[in-house]
């Protein structure tokens, strides 16, 4: 699996197919959460969310893990060309399924359009592994696709998701064939859903999850 091939085209393809909708999901809660100290960004891709996080949280330290060297390079260039401090960021080129994060270290986890890359079995390993890297009061910002429960919206989402998986499986050799909602795994790992915003007829969601030990809701 590699997003290297698609990395140079990712931005214009997203703009063409979704305009600013995905970016609105990625950044929806940035101004509403407590200022984090240590941020883990999984599958960050070309750095568009990282850039906004750096602007919002200039004192935080960031670890960005991605299996695509070309995506990581784009993220680095994106941050540097905006004149923001790449020194606060550690870029880690690794497969998330093999990477071993430090325990109980990050008070913010971010995964945007990343968990949808994995099969149910893979998520069953990945989500608990990442949760172990979260502090007891951590938040998890999560944006992704989802399938509405019924009606036209459900069938619309099904066709869009089917086309997307067809495309990404061929171009990136993704092993997932369909979407697995991570909600149950997050709950089992000690996270509670604080807020979910749906958009695009229920096709997109952006969430704030928090560890149960946190005192304030956001
Ligand atoms: C669909 S893209 C999403 C990129 C970005 N987060 C966004 O919001 O557009 C998925 C990203 O996750 C990375 N990725 C996919 N599978 C991965 C894995 N097993 N380990 C690490 N990164 C992975 C890809 O390289 C890619 O950058």
Tab-separated table of C-alpha atoms in Angstrom, residues 16-17 81 84 103 105 165 210:
chain	number	residue	atom	x	y	z
A	16	UNK	CA	-12.198	19.058	-7.978
A	17	UNK	CA	-14.303	16.424	-6.224
A	81	UNK	CA	6.597	27.603	2.779
A	84	UNK	CA	5.928	27.986	10.293
A	103	UNK	CA	2.862	5.201	25.857
A	105	UNK	CA	2.215	10.698	25.698
A	165	UNK	CA	-12.670	2.199	-2.687
A	210	UNK	CA	-12.289	12.353	24.643
